[in-house]
Amino acid sequence: MQTHHGLTLASRDSLTVIQCGGCGFAHLDPLPDAAALADYYRSDFWQVDKLGALELMEREQDFHQMRYADWLQLLEAATMGRTLLDVGCGYGFLLAEARRQGWRAWGIEPSSEAAEYADPFHAWVWHGSWESFMPPLAITAIMPVKYDAISALWLLEHLPDPLAFLRWCRAHLYGGGALLLAVPNELTELQRHATAVAGAGQWWVHKTHMAYFTPATLANLLGRAGFRIVDMLGTWPVEQFVIDGQDYTVNPALGNKLYRELQLYDMGLSREERLAEYRQRGREGRGRDLVVVAAPSE
């Protein structure tokens, strides 16, 4: 059994984040029981902790369609074909946009509620975990064994063993394929400044987030799994709002308002302008989230 050790980087309530020397990235210590975690994502994540998220995503669907179209274009430029597997597909908004864009797209989702919404006919979403995924006859429609692209948006931070997942992705990609990831960008200088003044303290430490990545630790982990980064974006550095006196960490309604204002700003830009801004932040390691396109390194 692997042991975890390292300096404590953050703590909140009963949670502790360490810079683990063995893993090469920061994570909760102790890590939760894997079986209990799997049960939680099947029954509680969307249904309890994310209650109301679907209605919000539906209201903001114009933004999500635009953003996913941008990211799918990045994938298309990095791949030779148009088959896509979205792992942890949630309510299926990326899948829906991919299919509108002409991709042959499938998903994996452990929550029955989310999987049912994404695919009411059970034709192209595998209801289960990535560990239990068994192509090509996993569901009623035949699914490929390998894919031109795999996406995992805001999934990696929820996994107790993200390296095992990335290696699984590598095994399910064609040699000319690409991986799309979105993960929170943690432990930045801006985050440290915001933490010092935020009403919720180290609000970014959360019971559902096992791993906490920086651009360097994410690149290192991808390298160990057989990938190299070919494109990186940084989303809005929303911690600046906290520093400027708009503390959304203790006011969810304010957070939703600020988030929508940023969405409207983005929708007023052309795709080229948006990607230029996001790439600049990615090069500088800034932004609340990192959006990465990675290709097999061999």
mmCIF file of C-alpha atoms in Angstrom:
data_model
loop_
_atom_site.group_PDB
_atom_site.id
_atom_site.type_symbol
_atom_site.label_atom_id
_atom_site.label_comp_id
_atom_site.label_asym_id
_atom_site.label_seq_id
_atom_site.Cartn_x
_atom_site.Cartn_y
_atom_site.Cartn_z
ATOM 1 C CA MET A 1 0.000 0.000 0.000
ATOM 2 C CA GLN A 2 1.359 3.416 -0.966
ATOM 3 C CA THR A 3 2.090 5.815 1.858
ATOM 4 C CA HIS A 4 1.553 9.553 1.486
ATOM 5 C CA HIS A 5 3.761 12.160 3.105
ATOM 6 C CA GLY A 6 4.628 15.803 2.634
ATOM 7 C CA LEU A 7 4.244 19.327 3.905
ATOM 8 C CA THR A 8 0.775 20.556 4.804
ATOM 9 C CA LEU A 9 -0.284 23.203 2.274
ATOM 10 C CA ALA A 10 -3.824 23.990 3.372
ATOM 11 C CA SER A 11 -6.544 22.887 5.751
ATOM 12 C CA ARG A 12 -10.223 23.567 6.169
ATOM 13 C CA ASP A 13 -12.689 22.026 8.606
ATOM 14 C CA SER A 14 -11.423 18.441 8.974
ATOM 15 C CA LEU A 15 -9.633 18.395 5.592
ATOM 16 C CA THR A 16 -5.876 18.610 5.081
ATOM 17 C CA VAL A 17 -3.998 19.076 1.796
ATOM 18 C CA ILE A 18 -0.387 17.908 1.611
ATOM 19 C CA GLN A 19 2.278 18.223 -1.080
ATOM 20 C CA CYS A 20 2.774 14.479 -1.445
ATOM 21 C CA GLY A 21 6.350 13.495 -2.221
ATOM 22 C CA GLY A 22 5.316 10.063 -3.453
ATOM 23 C CA CYS A 23 2.546 11.200 -5.785
ATOM 24 C CA GLY A 24 4.212 14.377 -7.065
ATOM 25 C CA PHE A 25 1.147 16.572 -6.554
ATOM 26 C CA ALA A 26 -0.951 17.925 -3.692
ATOM 27 C CA HIS A 27 -3.897 15.923 -2.411
ATOM 28 C CA LEU A 28 -6.110 15.344 0.604
ATOM 29 C CA ASP A 29 -4.593 13.363 3.422
ATOM 30 C CA PRO A 30 -6.007 10.953 4.307
ATOM 31 C CA LEU A 31 -7.678 10.020 1.055
ATOM 32 C CA PRO A 32 -11.234 8.687 1.410
ATOM 33 C CA ASP A 33 -12.186 5.047 1.031
ATOM 34 C CA ALA A 34 -12.516 4.219 -2.678
ATOM 35 C CA ALA A 35 -15.738 2.217 -2.322
ATOM 36 C CA ALA A 36 -17.428 4.938 -0.272
ATOM 37 C CA LEU A 37 -16.300 7.518 -2.825
ATOM 38 C CA ALA A 38 -17.797 5.506 -5.692
ATOM 39 C CA ASP A 39 -21.124 5.269 -3.829
ATOM 40 C CA TYR A 40 -21.079 9.023 -3.263
ATOM 41 C CA TYR A 41 -20.698 9.811 -6.978
ATOM 42 C CA ARG A 42 -23.444 7.360 -7.859
ATOM 43 C CA SER A 43 -25.986 8.755 -5.422
ATOM 44 C CA ASP A 44 -25.063 12.110 -3.873
ATOM 45 C CA PHE A 45 -22.816 14.281 -6.030
ATOM 46 C CA TRP A 46 -25.383 15.636 -8.504
ATOM 47 C CA GLN A 47 -28.449 14.775 -6.464
ATOM 48 C CA VAL A 48 -27.381 16.415 -3.177
ATOM 49 C CA ASP A 49 -24.179 18.486 -3.292
ATOM 50 C CA LYS A 50 -24.868 19.882 -6.774
ATOM 51 C CA LEU A 51 -28.621 20.269 -6.328
ATOM 52 C CA GLY A 52 -29.796 23.079 -8.610
ATOM 53 C CA ALA A 53 -26.746 22.870 -10.897
ATOM 54 C CA LEU A 54 -28.777 21.451 -13.796
ATOM 55 C CA GLU A 55 -31.251 24.333 -13.767
ATOM 56 C CA LEU A 56 -28.366 26.818 -13.715
ATOM 57 C CA MET A 57 -26.621 25.086 -16.624
ATOM 58 C CA GLU A 58 -29.842 25.086 -18.617
ATOM 59 C CA ARG A 59 -30.238 28.851 -18.070
ATOM 60 C CA GLU A 60 -26.637 29.392 -19.152
ATOM 61 C CA GLN A 61 -26.745 26.957 -22.046
ATOM 62 C CA ASP A 62 -25.774 29.630 -24.577
ATOM 63 C CA PHE A 63 -22.428 30.057 -22.850
ATOM 64 C CA HIS A 64 -21.779 26.345 -22.411
ATOM 65 C CA GLN A 65 -22.465 25.655 -26.087
ATOM 66 C CA MET A 66 -20.039 28.413 -27.077
ATOM 67 C CA ARG A 67 -17.308 27.242 -24.705
ATOM 68 C CA TYR A 68 -17.579 23.586 -25.659
ATOM 69 C CA ALA A 69 -17.525 24.487 -29.348
ATOM 70 C CA ASP A 70 -14.252 26.352 -28.708
ATOM 71 C CA TRP A 71 -12.717 23.404 -26.905
ATOM 72 C CA LEU A 72 -13.903 20.885 -29.478
ATOM 73 C CA GLN A 73 -12.138 22.937 -32.119
ATOM 74 C CA LEU A 74 -8.904 22.549 -30.145
ATOM 75 C CA LEU A 75 -9.455 18.787 -30.030
ATOM 76 C CA GLU A 76 -10.224 18.622 -33.734
ATOM 77 C CA ALA A 77 -6.939 20.369 -34.522
ATOM 78 C CA ALA A 78 -5.051 17.768 -32.453
ATOM 79 C CA THR A 79 -6.724 14.590 -33.760
ATOM 80 C CA MET A 80 -7.041 12.662 -36.998
ATOM 81 C CA GLY A 81 -10.616 11.466 -36.513
ATOM 82 C CA ARG A 82 -13.895 12.401 -34.820
ATOM 83 C CA THR A 83 -14.760 9.766 -32.217
ATOM 84 C CA LEU A 84 -15.003 11.102 -28.663
ATOM 85 C CA LEU A 85 -15.461 9.573 -25.217
ATOM 86 C CA ASP A 86 -16.448 12.036 -22.465
ATOM 87 C CA VAL A 87 -15.638 10.544 -19.049
ATOM 88 C CA GLY A 88 -17.753 11.894 -16.210
ATOM 89 C CA CYS A 89 -20.081 13.446 -18.766
ATOM 90 C CA GLY A 90 -22.603 14.661 -16.176
ATOM 91 C CA TYR A 91 -25.770 15.952 -17.797
ATOM 92 C CA GLY A 92 -24.195 15.650 -21.236
ATOM 93 C CA PHE A 93 -23.806 19.260 -22.376
ATOM 94 C CA LEU A 94 -20.397 18.631 -23.949
ATOM 95 C CA LEU A 95 -21.687 15.443 -25.567
ATOM 96 C CA ALA A 96 -24.666 17.283 -27.037
ATOM 97 C CA GLU A 97 -22.433 19.975 -28.522
ATOM 98 C CA ALA A 98 -20.004 17.383 -29.878
ATOM 99 C CA ARG A 99 -22.813 15.563 -31.653
ATOM 100 C CA ARG A 100 -24.075 18.862 -33.070
ATOM 101 C CA GLN A 101 -20.549 19.450 -34.388
ATOM 102 C CA GLY A 102 -20.536 16.094 -36.175
ATOM 103 C CA TRP A 103 -18.539 14.014 -33.694
ATOM 104 C CA ARG A 104 -19.448 10.401 -32.962
ATOM 105 C CA ALA A 105 -19.570 10.863 -29.200
ATOM 106 C CA TRP A 106 -20.209 8.626 -26.195
ATOM 107 C CA GLY A 107 -20.080 9.221 -22.462
ATOM 108 C CA ILE A 108 -19.444 7.577 -19.097
ATOM 109 C CA GLU A 109 -21.401 8.761 -16.054
ATOM 110 C CA PRO A 110 -21.851 7.079 -12.625
ATOM 111 C CA SER A 111 -24.938 9.093 -11.601
ATOM 112 C CA SER A 112 -28.161 7.516 -12.872
ATOM 113 C CA GLU A 113 -29.942 10.888 -12.729
ATOM 114 C CA ALA A 114 -27.319 12.656 -14.834
ATOM 115 C CA ALA A 115 -26.910 9.735 -17.246
ATOM 116 C CA GLU A 116 -30.694 9.568 -17.783
ATOM 117 C CA TYR A 117 -30.833 13.296 -18.568
ATOM 118 C CA ALA A 118 -27.872 13.095 -20.948
ATOM 119 C CA ASP A 119 -29.172 10.026 -22.776
ATOM 120 C CA PRO A 120 -32.801 9.118 -22.042
ATOM 121 C CA PHE A 121 -32.714 6.264 -24.573
ATOM 122 C CA HIS A 122 -29.567 4.672 -23.058
ATOM 123 C CA ALA A 123 -27.941 4.532 -26.467
ATOM 124 C CA TRP A 124 -24.642 6.382 -25.982
ATOM 125 C CA VAL A 125 -23.942 6.942 -22.267
ATOM 126 C CA TRP A 126 -22.462 4.133 -20.188
ATOM 127 C CA HIS A 127 -23.996 4.313 -16.716
ATOM 128 C CA GLY A 128 -21.111 3.364 -14.471
ATOM 129 C CA SER A 129 -17.510 4.227 -13.694
ATOM 130 C CA TRP A 130 -14.531 4.392 -15.997
ATOM 131 C CA GLU A 131 -13.042 1.431 -14.090
ATOM 132 C CA SER A 132 -16.075 -0.720 -14.969
ATOM 133 C CA PHE A 133 -16.324 0.445 -18.583
ATOM 134 C CA MET A 134 -16.334 -2.563 -20.927
ATOM 135 C CA PRO A 135 -16.409 -1.661 -24.613
ATOM 136 C CA PRO A 136 -17.312 -2.513 -27.299
ATOM 137 C CA LEU A 137 -20.625 -3.998 -26.147
ATOM 138 C CA ALA A 138 -21.038 -1.907 -22.992
ATOM 139 C CA ILE A 139 -24.460 -0.519 -23.867
ATOM 140 C CA THR A 140 -27.157 -1.069 -26.481
ATOM 141 C CA ALA A 141 -25.202 0.728 -29.214
ATOM 142 C CA ILE A 142 -21.766 -0.652 -30.086
ATOM 143 C CA MET A 143 -19.003 1.563 -28.707
ATOM 144 C CA PRO A 144 -15.429 1.647 -29.993
ATOM 145 C CA VAL A 145 -12.556 0.130 -28.083
ATOM 146 C CA LYS A 146 -10.368 3.168 -28.820
ATOM 147 C CA TYR A 147 -11.152 6.801 -29.563
ATOM 148 C CA ASP A 148 -9.687 9.764 -31.392
ATOM 149 C CA ALA A 149 -10.356 11.962 -28.367
ATOM 150 C CA ILE A 150 -11.163 11.546 -24.686
ATOM 151 C CA SER A 151 -12.437 14.419 -22.550
ATOM 152 C CA ALA A 152 -12.574 14.651 -18.764
ATOM 153 C CA LEU A 153 -13.781 18.045 -17.601
ATOM 154 C CA TRP A 154 -13.366 18.785 -13.893
ATOM 155 C CA LEU A 155 -12.897 15.080 -13.177
ATOM 156 C CA LEU A 156 -9.206 14.601 -12.397
ATOM 157 C CA GLU A 157 -9.385 16.515 -9.112
ATOM 158 C CA HIS A 158 -12.124 14.141 -7.887
ATOM 159 C CA LEU A 159 -10.023 10.982 -8.290
ATOM 160 C CA PRO A 160 -7.927 9.404 -5.534
ATOM 161 C CA ASP A 161 -5.555 7.988 -8.191
ATOM 162 C CA PRO A 162 -5.480 10.363 -11.185
ATOM 163 C CA LEU A 163 -2.367 8.694 -12.616
ATOM 164 C CA ALA A 164 -4.242 5.399 -13.010
ATOM 165 C CA PHE A 165 -7.022 7.231 -14.837
ATOM 166 C CA LEU A 166 -4.626 9.013 -17.209
ATOM 167 C CA ARG A 167 -2.953 5.715 -18.050
ATOM 168 C CA TRP A 168 -6.401 4.250 -18.709
ATOM 169 C CA CYS A 169 -7.059 7.151 -21.091
ATOM 170 C CA ARG A 170 -3.768 6.514 -22.875
ATOM 171 C CA ALA A 171 -4.749 2.876 -23.388
ATOM 172 C CA HIS A 172 -8.112 3.906 -24.882
ATOM 173 C CA LEU A 173 -6.736 6.499 -27.323
ATOM 174 C CA TYR A 174 -5.439 5.986 -30.834
ATOM 175 C CA GLY A 175 -1.810 6.964 -31.310
ATOM 176 C CA GLY A 176 -2.888 10.111 -33.119
ATOM 177 C CA GLY A 177 -5.524 10.954 -30.546
ATOM 178 C CA ALA A 178 -5.802 13.691 -27.941
ATOM 179 C CA LEU A 179 -6.972 14.187 -24.376
ATOM 180 C CA LEU A 180 -8.953 17.234 -23.191
ATOM 181 C CA LEU A 181 -8.808 18.046 -19.473
ATOM 182 C CA ALA A 182 -10.164 20.850 -17.319
ATOM 183 C CA VAL A 183 -8.925 21.056 -13.720
ATOM 184 C CA PRO A 184 -8.858 23.775 -11.052
ATOM 185 C CA ASN A 185 -5.592 25.724 -11.002
ATOM 186 C CA GLU A 186 -4.513 25.700 -7.373
ATOM 187 C CA LEU A 187 -1.861 27.234 -5.125
ATOM 188 C CA THR A 188 -1.341 30.285 -7.313
ATOM 189 C CA GLU A 189 -0.069 33.613 -5.994
ATOM 190 C CA LEU A 190 -3.475 35.146 -6.667
ATOM 191 C CA GLN A 191 -5.187 32.365 -4.740
ATOM 192 C CA ARG A 192 -2.873 32.944 -1.783
ATOM 193 C CA HIS A 193 -3.742 36.651 -1.752
ATOM 194 C CA ALA A 194 -7.475 35.908 -2.011
ATOM 195 C CA THR A 195 -7.277 33.292 0.744
ATOM 196 C CA ALA A 196 -5.897 35.918 3.118
ATOM 197 C CA VAL A 197 -9.015 38.092 2.773
ATOM 198 C CA ALA A 198 -11.786 35.606 1.878
ATOM 199 C CA GLY A 199 -14.575 35.190 4.381
ATOM 200 C CA ALA A 200 -14.619 31.444 3.736
ATOM 201 C CA GLY A 201 -10.872 31.134 4.248
ATOM 202 C CA GLN A 202 -9.378 28.363 2.152
ATOM 203 C CA TRP A 203 -12.686 27.874 0.336
ATOM 204 C CA TRP A 204 -11.015 25.981 -2.507
ATOM 205 C CA VAL A 205 -10.267 23.029 -0.212
ATOM 206 C CA HIS A 206 -13.299 20.804 -0.662
ATOM 207 C CA LYS A 207 -14.279 17.296 0.411
ATOM 208 C CA THR A 208 -14.937 16.244 -3.214
ATOM 209 C CA HIS A 209 -11.532 17.444 -4.448
ATOM 210 C CA MET A 210 -8.916 14.800 -3.843
ATOM 211 C CA ALA A 211 -6.097 16.342 -5.949
ATOM 212 C CA TYR A 212 -4.851 19.949 -6.247
ATOM 213 C CA PHE A 213 -2.817 20.745 -9.357
ATOM 214 C CA THR A 214 -0.480 23.457 -10.547
ATOM 215 C CA PRO A 215 0.590 23.710 -14.218
ATOM 216 C CA ALA A 216 3.891 22.031 -13.306
ATOM 217 C CA THR A 217 2.448 19.117 -11.324
ATOM 218 C CA LEU A 218 -0.241 18.516 -13.938
ATOM 219 C CA ALA A 219 2.360 18.460 -16.739
ATOM 220 C CA ASN A 220 4.503 16.073 -14.706
ATOM 221 C CA LEU A 221 1.580 13.716 -14.084
ATOM 222 C CA LEU A 222 0.620 13.751 -17.757
ATOM 223 C CA GLY A 223 4.220 12.959 -18.684
ATOM 224 C CA ARG A 224 4.264 9.966 -16.358
ATOM 225 C CA ALA A 225 1.085 8.705 -18.041
ATOM 226 C CA GLY A 226 2.574 8.988 -21.535
ATOM 227 C CA PHE A 227 1.234 12.388 -22.633
ATOM 228 C CA ARG A 228 2.665 15.734 -23.664
ATOM 229 C CA ILE A 229 0.774 19.017 -23.494
ATOM 230 C CA VAL A 230 0.097 20.606 -26.889
ATOM 231 C CA ASP A 231 -2.236 23.441 -25.812
ATOM 232 C CA MET A 232 -3.166 25.082 -22.499
ATOM 233 C CA LEU A 233 -5.765 27.683 -21.619
ATOM 234 C CA GLY A 234 -6.435 29.549 -18.389
ATOM 235 C CA THR A 235 -9.989 30.546 -17.479
ATOM 236 C CA TRP A 236 -10.900 33.777 -15.697
ATOM 237 C CA PRO A 237 -8.851 34.462 -12.520
ATOM 238 C CA VAL A 238 -11.977 34.880 -10.387
ATOM 239 C CA GLU A 239 -9.925 35.154 -7.187
ATOM 240 C CA GLN A 240 -9.332 38.767 -8.225
ATOM 241 C CA PHE A 241 -12.954 39.499 -7.333
ATOM 242 C CA VAL A 242 -12.272 38.476 -3.720
ATOM 243 C CA ILE A 243 -9.157 40.630 -3.572
ATOM 244 C CA ASP A 244 -11.142 43.583 -4.961
ATOM 245 C CA GLY A 245 -13.798 43.279 -2.250
ATOM 246 C CA GLN A 246 -16.435 41.164 -4.002
ATOM 247 C CA ASP A 247 -16.230 38.113 -1.768
ATOM 248 C CA TYR A 248 -18.250 35.474 -3.570
ATOM 249 C CA THR A 249 -16.912 32.777 -1.216
ATOM 250 C CA VAL A 250 -19.569 33.736 1.353
ATOM 251 C CA ASN A 251 -22.226 34.947 -1.087
ATOM 252 C CA PRO A 252 -23.306 32.382 -3.719
ATOM 253 C CA ALA A 253 -25.763 34.833 -5.308
ATOM 254 C CA LEU A 254 -22.909 37.297 -5.884
ATOM 255 C CA GLY A 255 -20.813 34.492 -7.321
ATOM 256 C CA ASN A 256 -23.530 33.571 -9.817
ATOM 257 C CA LYS A 257 -23.911 37.235 -10.819
ATOM 258 C CA LEU A 258 -20.180 37.723 -11.374
ATOM 259 C CA TYR A 259 -19.934 34.444 -13.251
ATOM 260 C CA ARG A 260 -22.730 35.450 -15.619
ATOM 261 C CA GLU A 261 -21.094 38.820 -16.248
ATOM 262 C CA LEU A 262 -17.904 37.042 -17.285
ATOM 263 C CA GLN A 263 -19.906 34.706 -19.529
ATOM 264 C CA LEU A 264 -21.517 37.665 -21.293
ATOM 265 C CA TYR A 265 -18.103 39.266 -21.733
ATOM 266 C CA ASP A 266 -16.770 36.106 -23.360
ATOM 267 C CA MET A 267 -19.778 35.784 -25.638
ATOM 268 C CA GLY A 268 -19.109 39.305 -26.895
ATOM 269 C CA LEU A 269 -15.696 38.227 -28.197
ATOM 270 C CA SER A 270 -14.883 36.323 -31.339
ATOM 271 C CA ARG A 271 -13.525 32.797 -30.934
ATOM 272 C CA GLU A 272 -10.076 34.004 -31.952
ATOM 273 C CA GLU A 273 -10.168 36.758 -29.304
ATOM 274 C CA ARG A 274 -11.376 34.389 -26.592
ATOM 275 C CA LEU A 275 -8.750 31.760 -27.308
ATOM 276 C CA ALA A 276 -6.008 34.395 -27.478
ATOM 277 C CA GLU A 277 -6.927 35.642 -23.992
ATOM 278 C CA TYR A 278 -7.205 32.133 -22.592
ATOM 279 C CA ARG A 279 -3.915 30.999 -24.140
ATOM 280 C CA GLN A 280 -2.110 34.010 -22.715
ATOM 281 C CA ARG A 281 -3.315 33.144 -19.240
ATOM 282 C CA GLY A 282 -2.382 29.507 -19.824
ATOM 283 C CA ARG A 283 1.173 30.491 -20.771
ATOM 284 C CA GLU A 284 1.404 32.541 -17.579
ATOM 285 C CA GLY A 285 -0.084 29.808 -15.388
ATOM 286 C CA ARG A 286 -2.974 32.101 -14.437
ATOM 287 C CA GLY A 287 -6.703 31.497 -14.267
ATOM 288 C CA ARG A 288 -9.050 29.642 -11.949
ATOM 289 C CA ASP A 289 -8.987 26.566 -14.185
ATOM 290 C CA LEU A 290 -6.523 25.022 -16.582
ATOM 291 C CA VAL A 291 -7.865 23.594 -19.846
ATOM 292 C CA VAL A 292 -5.302 21.276 -21.414
ATOM 293 C CA VAL A 293 -5.069 19.384 -24.683
ATOM 294 C CA ALA A 294 -2.517 16.586 -24.456
ATOM 295 C CA ALA A 295 -1.313 14.082 -27.049
ATOM 296 C CA PRO A 296 0.380 10.695 -26.590
ATOM 297 C CA SER A 297 4.114 11.248 -26.271
ATOM 298 C CA GLU A 298 5.161 8.080 -28.083
#
